[in-house]
Short mmCIF file of C-alpha atoms and ligand atoms in Angstrom, two decimals:
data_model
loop_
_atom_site.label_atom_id
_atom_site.label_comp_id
_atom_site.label_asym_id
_atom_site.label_seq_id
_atom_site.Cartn_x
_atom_site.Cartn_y
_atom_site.Cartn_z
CA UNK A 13 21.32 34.46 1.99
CA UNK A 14 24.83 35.54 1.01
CA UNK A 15 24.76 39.66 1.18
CA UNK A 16 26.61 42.50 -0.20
CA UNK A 17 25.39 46.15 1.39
CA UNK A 18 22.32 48.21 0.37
CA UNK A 19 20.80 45.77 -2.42
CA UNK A 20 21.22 42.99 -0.21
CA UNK A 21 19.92 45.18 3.19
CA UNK A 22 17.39 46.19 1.77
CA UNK A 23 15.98 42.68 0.40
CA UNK A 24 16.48 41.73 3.84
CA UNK A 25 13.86 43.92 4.96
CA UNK A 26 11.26 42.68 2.94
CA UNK A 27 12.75 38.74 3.73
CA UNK A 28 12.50 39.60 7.63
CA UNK A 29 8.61 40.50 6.94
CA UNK A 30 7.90 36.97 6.45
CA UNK A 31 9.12 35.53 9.05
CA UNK A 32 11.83 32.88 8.33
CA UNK A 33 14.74 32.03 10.24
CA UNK A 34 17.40 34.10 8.37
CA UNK A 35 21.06 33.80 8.51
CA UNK A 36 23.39 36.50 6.16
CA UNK A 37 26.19 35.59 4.80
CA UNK A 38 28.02 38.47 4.67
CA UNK A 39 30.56 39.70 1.92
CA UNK A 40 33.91 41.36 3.61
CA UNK A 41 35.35 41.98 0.28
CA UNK A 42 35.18 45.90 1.03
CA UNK A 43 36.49 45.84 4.07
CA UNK A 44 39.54 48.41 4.98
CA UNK A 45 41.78 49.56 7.23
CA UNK A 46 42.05 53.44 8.12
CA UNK A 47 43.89 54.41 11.24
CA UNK A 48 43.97 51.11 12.93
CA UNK A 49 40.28 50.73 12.35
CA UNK A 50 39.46 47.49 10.73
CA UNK A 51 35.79 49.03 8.39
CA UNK A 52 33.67 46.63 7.39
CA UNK A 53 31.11 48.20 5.23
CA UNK A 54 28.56 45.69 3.83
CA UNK A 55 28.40 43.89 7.30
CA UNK A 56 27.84 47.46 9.06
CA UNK A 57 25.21 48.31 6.08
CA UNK A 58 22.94 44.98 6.87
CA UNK A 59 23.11 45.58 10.85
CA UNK A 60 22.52 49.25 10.74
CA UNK A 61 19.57 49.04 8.25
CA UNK A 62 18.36 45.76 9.73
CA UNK A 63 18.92 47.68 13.12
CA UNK A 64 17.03 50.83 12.37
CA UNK A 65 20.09 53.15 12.48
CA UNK A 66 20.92 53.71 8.72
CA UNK A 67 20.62 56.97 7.25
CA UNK A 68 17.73 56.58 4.82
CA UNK A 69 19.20 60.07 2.32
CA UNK A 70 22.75 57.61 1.73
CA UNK A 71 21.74 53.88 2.27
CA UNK A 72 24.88 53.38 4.16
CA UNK A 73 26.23 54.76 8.01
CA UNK A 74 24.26 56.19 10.66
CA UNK A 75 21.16 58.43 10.24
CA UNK A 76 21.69 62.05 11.69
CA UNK A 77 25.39 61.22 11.27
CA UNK A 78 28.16 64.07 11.63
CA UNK A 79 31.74 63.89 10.55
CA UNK A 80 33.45 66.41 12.74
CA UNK A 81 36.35 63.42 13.40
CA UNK A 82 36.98 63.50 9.78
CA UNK A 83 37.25 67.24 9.19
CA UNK A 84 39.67 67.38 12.39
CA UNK A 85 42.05 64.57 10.69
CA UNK A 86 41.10 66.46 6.55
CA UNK A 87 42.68 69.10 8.75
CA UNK A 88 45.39 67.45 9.99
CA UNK A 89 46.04 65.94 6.39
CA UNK A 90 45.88 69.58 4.66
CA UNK A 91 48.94 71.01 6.87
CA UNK A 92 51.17 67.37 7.60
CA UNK A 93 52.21 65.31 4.43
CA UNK A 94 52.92 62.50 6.53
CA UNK A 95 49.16 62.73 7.70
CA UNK A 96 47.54 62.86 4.25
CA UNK A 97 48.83 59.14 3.62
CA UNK A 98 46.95 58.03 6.70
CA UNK A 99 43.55 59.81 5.94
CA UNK A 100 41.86 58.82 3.09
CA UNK A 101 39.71 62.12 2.51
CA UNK A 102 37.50 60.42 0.18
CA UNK A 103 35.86 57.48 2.55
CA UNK A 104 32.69 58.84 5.02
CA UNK A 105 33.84 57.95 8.42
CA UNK A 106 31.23 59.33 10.43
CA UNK A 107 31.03 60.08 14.05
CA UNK A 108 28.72 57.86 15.29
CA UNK A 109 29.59 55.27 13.02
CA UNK A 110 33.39 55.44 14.58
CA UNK A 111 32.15 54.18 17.76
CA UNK A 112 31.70 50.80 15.82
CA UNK A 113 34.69 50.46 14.35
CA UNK A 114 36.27 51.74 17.18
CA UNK A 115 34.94 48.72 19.07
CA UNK A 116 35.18 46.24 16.50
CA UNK A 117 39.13 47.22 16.22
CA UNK A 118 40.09 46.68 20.01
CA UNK A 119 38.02 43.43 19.96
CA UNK A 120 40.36 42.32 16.73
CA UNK A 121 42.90 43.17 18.74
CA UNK A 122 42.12 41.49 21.95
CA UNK A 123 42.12 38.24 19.13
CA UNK A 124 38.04 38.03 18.61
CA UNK A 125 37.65 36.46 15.39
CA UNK A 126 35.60 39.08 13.15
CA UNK A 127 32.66 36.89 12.95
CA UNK A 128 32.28 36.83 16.85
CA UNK A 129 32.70 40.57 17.05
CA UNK A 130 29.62 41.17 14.49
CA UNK A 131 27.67 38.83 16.59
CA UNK A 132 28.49 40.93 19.63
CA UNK A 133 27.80 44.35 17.71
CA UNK A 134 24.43 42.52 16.98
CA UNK A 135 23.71 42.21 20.25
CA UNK A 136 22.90 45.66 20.13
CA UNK A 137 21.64 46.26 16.58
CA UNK A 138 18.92 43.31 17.27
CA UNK A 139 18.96 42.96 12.86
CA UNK A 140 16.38 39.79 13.67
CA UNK A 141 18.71 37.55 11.30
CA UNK A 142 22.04 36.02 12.24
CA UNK A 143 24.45 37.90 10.41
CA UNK A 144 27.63 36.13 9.77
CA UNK A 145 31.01 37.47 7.88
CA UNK A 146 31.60 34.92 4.76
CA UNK A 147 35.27 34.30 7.13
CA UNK A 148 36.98 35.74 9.12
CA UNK A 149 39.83 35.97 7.34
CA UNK A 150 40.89 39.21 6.20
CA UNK A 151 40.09 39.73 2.32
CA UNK A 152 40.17 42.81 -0.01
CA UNK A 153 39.18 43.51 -3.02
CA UNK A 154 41.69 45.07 -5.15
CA UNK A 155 40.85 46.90 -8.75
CA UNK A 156 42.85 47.07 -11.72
CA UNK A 157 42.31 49.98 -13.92
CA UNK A 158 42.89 50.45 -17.91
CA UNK A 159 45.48 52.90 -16.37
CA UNK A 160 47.31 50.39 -15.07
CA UNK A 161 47.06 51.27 -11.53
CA UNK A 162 45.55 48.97 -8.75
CA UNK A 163 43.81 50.46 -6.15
CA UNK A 164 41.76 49.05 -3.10
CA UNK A 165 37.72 48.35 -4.15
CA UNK A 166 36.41 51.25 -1.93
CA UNK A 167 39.39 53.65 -3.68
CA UNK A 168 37.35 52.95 -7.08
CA UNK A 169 34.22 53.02 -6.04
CA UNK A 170 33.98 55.55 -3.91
CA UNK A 171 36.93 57.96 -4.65
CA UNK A 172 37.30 57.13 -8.69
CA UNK A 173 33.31 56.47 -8.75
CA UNK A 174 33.76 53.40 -11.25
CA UNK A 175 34.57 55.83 -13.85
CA UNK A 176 38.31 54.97 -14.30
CA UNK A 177 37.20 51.25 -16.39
CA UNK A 178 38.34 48.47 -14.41
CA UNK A 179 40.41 45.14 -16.27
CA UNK A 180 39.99 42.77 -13.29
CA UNK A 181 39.55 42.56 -9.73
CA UNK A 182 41.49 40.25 -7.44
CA UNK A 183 40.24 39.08 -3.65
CA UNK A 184 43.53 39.43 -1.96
CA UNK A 185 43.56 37.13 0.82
CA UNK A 186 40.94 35.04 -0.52
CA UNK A 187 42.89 31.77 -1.40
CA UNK A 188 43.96 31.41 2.21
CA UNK A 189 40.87 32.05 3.58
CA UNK A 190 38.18 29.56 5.06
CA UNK A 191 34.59 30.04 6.10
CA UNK A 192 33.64 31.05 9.12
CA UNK A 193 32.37 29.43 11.34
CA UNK A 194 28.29 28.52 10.63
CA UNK A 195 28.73 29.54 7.44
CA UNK A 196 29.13 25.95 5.79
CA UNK A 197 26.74 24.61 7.96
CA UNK A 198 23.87 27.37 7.31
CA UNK A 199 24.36 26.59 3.54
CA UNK A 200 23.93 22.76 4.59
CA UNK A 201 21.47 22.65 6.49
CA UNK A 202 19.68 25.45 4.57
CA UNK A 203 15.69 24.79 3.49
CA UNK A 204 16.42 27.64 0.43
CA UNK A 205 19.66 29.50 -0.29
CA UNK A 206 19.12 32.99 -2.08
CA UNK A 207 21.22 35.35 -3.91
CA UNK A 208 19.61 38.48 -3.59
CA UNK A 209 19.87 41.53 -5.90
CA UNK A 210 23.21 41.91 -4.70
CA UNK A 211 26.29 43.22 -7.13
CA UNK A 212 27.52 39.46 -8.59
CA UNK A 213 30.71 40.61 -8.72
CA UNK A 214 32.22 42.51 -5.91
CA UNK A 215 29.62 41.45 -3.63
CA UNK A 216 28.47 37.72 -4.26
CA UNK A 217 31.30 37.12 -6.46
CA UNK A 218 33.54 38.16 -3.32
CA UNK A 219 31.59 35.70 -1.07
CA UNK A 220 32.14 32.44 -3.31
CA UNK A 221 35.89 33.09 -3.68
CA UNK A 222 36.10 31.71 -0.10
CA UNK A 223 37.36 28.42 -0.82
CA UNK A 224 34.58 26.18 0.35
CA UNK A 225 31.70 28.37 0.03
CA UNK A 226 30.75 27.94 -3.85
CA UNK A 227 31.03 24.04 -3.37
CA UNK A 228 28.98 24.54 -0.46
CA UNK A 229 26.20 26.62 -2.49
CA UNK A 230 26.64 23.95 -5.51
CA UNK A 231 26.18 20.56 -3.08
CA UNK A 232 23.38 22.34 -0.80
CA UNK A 233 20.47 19.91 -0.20
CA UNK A 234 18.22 23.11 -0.95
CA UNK A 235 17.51 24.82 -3.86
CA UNK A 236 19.14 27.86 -4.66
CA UNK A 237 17.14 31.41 -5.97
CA UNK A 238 18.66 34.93 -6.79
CA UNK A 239 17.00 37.90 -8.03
CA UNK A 240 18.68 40.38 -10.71
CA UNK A 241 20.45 43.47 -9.73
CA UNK A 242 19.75 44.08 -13.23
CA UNK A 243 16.51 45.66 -14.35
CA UNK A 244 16.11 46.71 -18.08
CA UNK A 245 20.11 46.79 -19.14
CA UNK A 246 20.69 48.81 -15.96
CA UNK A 247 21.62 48.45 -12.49
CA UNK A 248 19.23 50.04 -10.30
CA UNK A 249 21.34 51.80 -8.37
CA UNK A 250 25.47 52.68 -8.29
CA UNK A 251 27.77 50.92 -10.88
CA UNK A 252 27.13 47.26 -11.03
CA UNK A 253 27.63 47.70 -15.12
CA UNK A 254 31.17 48.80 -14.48
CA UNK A 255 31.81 45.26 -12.62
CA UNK A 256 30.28 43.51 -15.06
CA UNK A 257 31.78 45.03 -17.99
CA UNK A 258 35.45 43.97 -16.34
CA UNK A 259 34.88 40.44 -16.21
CA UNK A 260 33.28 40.65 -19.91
CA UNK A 261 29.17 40.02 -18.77
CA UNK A 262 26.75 41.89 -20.28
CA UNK A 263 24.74 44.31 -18.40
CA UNK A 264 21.50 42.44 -18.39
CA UNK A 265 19.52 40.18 -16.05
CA UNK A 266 20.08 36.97 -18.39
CA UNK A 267 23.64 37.41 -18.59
CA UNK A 268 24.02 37.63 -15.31
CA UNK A 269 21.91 34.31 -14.74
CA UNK A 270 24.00 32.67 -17.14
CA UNK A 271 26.80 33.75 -15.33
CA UNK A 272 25.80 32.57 -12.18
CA UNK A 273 25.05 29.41 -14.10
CA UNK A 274 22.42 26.40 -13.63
CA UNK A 275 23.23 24.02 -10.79
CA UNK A 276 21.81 21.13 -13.25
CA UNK A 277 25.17 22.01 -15.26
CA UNK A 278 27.74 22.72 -12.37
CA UNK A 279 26.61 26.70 -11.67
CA UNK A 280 25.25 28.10 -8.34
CA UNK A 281 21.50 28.63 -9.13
CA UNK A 282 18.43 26.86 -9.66
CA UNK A 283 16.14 29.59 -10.59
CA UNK A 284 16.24 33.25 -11.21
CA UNK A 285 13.42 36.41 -10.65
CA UNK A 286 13.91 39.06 -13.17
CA UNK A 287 12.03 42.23 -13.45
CA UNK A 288 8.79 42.42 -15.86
CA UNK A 289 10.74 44.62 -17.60
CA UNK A 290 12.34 42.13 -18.80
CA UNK A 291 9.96 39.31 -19.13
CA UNK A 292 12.08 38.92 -22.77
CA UNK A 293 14.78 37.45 -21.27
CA UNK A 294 12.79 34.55 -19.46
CA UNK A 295 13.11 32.28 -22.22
CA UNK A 296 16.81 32.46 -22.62
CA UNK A 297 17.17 31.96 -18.86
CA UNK A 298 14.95 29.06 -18.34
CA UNK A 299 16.97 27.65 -22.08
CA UNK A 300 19.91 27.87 -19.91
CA UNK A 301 18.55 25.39 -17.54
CA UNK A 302 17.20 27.89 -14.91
CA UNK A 303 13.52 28.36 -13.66
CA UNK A 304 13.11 31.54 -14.25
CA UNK A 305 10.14 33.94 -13.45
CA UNK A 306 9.47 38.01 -14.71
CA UNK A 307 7.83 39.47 -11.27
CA UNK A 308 8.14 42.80 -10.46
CA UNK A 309 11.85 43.86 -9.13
CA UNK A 310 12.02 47.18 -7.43
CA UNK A 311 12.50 47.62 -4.03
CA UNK A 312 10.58 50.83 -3.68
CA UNK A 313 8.50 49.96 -0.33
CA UNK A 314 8.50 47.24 2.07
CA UNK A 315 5.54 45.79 1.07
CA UNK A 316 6.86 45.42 -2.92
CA UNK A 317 9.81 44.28 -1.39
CA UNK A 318 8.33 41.36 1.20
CA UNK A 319 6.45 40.36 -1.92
CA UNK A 320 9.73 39.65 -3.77
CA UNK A 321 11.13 37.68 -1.44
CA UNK A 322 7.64 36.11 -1.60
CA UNK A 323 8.35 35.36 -5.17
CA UNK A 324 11.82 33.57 -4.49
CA UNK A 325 10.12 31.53 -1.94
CA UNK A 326 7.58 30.26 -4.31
CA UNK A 327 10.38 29.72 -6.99
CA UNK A 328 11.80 27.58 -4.83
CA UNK A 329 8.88 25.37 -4.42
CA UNK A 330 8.48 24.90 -7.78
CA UNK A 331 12.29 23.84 -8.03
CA UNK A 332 11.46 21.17 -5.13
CA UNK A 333 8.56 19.99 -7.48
P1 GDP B 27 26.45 47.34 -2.10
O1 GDP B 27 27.43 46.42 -1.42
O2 GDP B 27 26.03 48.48 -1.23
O3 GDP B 27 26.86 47.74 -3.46
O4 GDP B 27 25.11 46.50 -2.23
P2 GDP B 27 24.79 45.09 -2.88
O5 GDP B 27 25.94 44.50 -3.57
O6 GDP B 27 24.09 44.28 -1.86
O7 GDP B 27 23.68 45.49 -3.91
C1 GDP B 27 23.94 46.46 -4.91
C2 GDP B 27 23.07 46.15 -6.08
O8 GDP B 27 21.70 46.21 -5.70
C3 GDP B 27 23.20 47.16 -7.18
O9 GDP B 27 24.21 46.73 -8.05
C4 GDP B 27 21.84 47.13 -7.86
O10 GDP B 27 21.96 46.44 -9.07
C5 GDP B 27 20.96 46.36 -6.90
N1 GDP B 27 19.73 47.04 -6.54
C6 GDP B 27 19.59 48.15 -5.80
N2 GDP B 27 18.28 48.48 -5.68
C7 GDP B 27 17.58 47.55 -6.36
C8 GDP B 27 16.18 47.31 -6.61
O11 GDP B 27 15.30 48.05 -6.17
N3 GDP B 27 15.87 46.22 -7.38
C9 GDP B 27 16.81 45.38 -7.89
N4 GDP B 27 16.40 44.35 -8.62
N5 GDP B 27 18.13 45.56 -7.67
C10 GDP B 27 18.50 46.62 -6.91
CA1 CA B 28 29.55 46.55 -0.93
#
């Protein structure tokens, strides 16, 4: 499964109920540096909800989190210019949550390639899938805004909250970047590959712009399934639209199949779950070459959850038929 944070974390949940042998492919599009500290927030999301440890109010750091580091260094900021640079005021580094990054920075250091250091933060977590970075490589997503500015993914979507309209994103880094290691081979020697509801831009968007790893989802022996973030015009939750709208999709769960594209015609997928809510756009899909199937979407319980993956699974045997 290639994985952005919270829509893909959460799928996860409901995948891990059946039973399979999972591996993530995680998207490190998001990932920043503050203070040394090499964040990776979408990796970090998966293992901490996978891992029982994510606050349940957010949907992303640590449950009964406090942030008594950052108001020491908002402090710091607030009386030193030469601080405020350094501290970006707007991103929730937690306390507990430090102790990972704090970790995961000395490892980098010491010259542990990222995707060994999420396998050793694992260790601990015990997600029950093998969670692997898409590479190891360091990659960003940058924004550009209608402003003209070009600010760093998180900046946007956490600072500007999407509402500044964004022209274009670019994955600095990406373009030199390779796969890590297993991730080539997962996709190979996959028995289904599936895009969950994840954002298909700055999430699974991020994870194919590793050279290799869209070829690899395109020549898989295995068919390949996603489910739409999209649900009746909207995403379900945050500001998937705002993505969408920059690279000139439409906000809806066929658009977003069609630009994923059919496999039979050189795209990624072979078949698509949208909501009933939009049972409408079925025939366009499957017109377009993909299986496609209106179950319900929403991830409101585990159970309504396991029986989506459920759903993708049994997509995927019809594919093989
Ligand atoms: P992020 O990295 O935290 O933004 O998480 P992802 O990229 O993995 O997933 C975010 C996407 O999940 C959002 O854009 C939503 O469209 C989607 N999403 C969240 N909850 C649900 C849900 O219950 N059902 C569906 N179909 N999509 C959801
Ligand atoms: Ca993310």
């Amino acid at each position: 499964m290639l994985s952005g944070g919270i829509g893909g974390a959460r799928f996860l949940l409901g995948l891990r109920e059946l039973g399979h042998e999972v591996t993530v492919i995680g998207n490190t599009g998001d990932d920043l540096t503050i203070l040394g500290l090499r964040i990776c927030p979408d990796l970090d999301t998966v293992m901490y909800t996978l891992g029982g440890g994510i606050s349940a109010e957010r949907g992303w750091g640590r449950e009964a989190e406090s942030f008594r580091v950052r108001e020491e260094l908002t402090g710091y900021a607030e009386s030193i210019t030469s601080a405020a640079d350094l501290v970006p005021s707007w991103f929730g580094l937690g306390d507990l949550d430090l102790a990972t990054h704090l970790l995961r920075a000395e490892w980098l250091r010491r010259g542990v390639p990222l995707s060994e250091v999420t396998e050793r933060l694992c260790e601990r977590w015990r997600p029950g899938v093998r969670l692997l970075p898409a590479t190891d490589s360091p990659v960003e997503t940058h924004v550009d805004l209608v402003d003209g500015r070009r600010v760093h993914f998180q900046e946007w979507w956490v600072r500007l909250q999407a509402e500044v309209a964004a022209t274009g994103f670019e994955v600095v880094g990406a373009s030199s970047s390779a796969p890590a290691p297993g991730v080539v081979e997962a996709l190979n020697d996959a028995d289904l590959i599936v895009l969950p509801p994840s954002n298909p831009v700055v999430s699974v968007g991020v994870i194919l712009a590793v050279p290799g790893i869209a070829t690899a989802v395109r020549n898989a022996a295995a068919p390949v399934i996603g489910l739409s973030p999209i649900v009746g015009g909207a995403p379900v939750r945050g500001m998937a639209d705002a993505c969408l709208s920059a690279i000139g999709v439409p906000t809806s769960a066929a658009a977003v199949a069609h630009h994923y594209g059919s496999r039979s015609a050189g795209g990624l997928i072979d078949g698509w779950l949208v909501d009933e809510a939009d049972a409408e756009a079925v025939a366009a899909v499957t017109g377009g070459g993909i299986r496609c199937l209106a179950v319900p979407l929403m991830m409101t319980d585990l159970a309504a959850t396991a029986a989506m993956a459920s759903a993708a699974i049994g997509l995927a045997d019809e594919v093989r038929r």
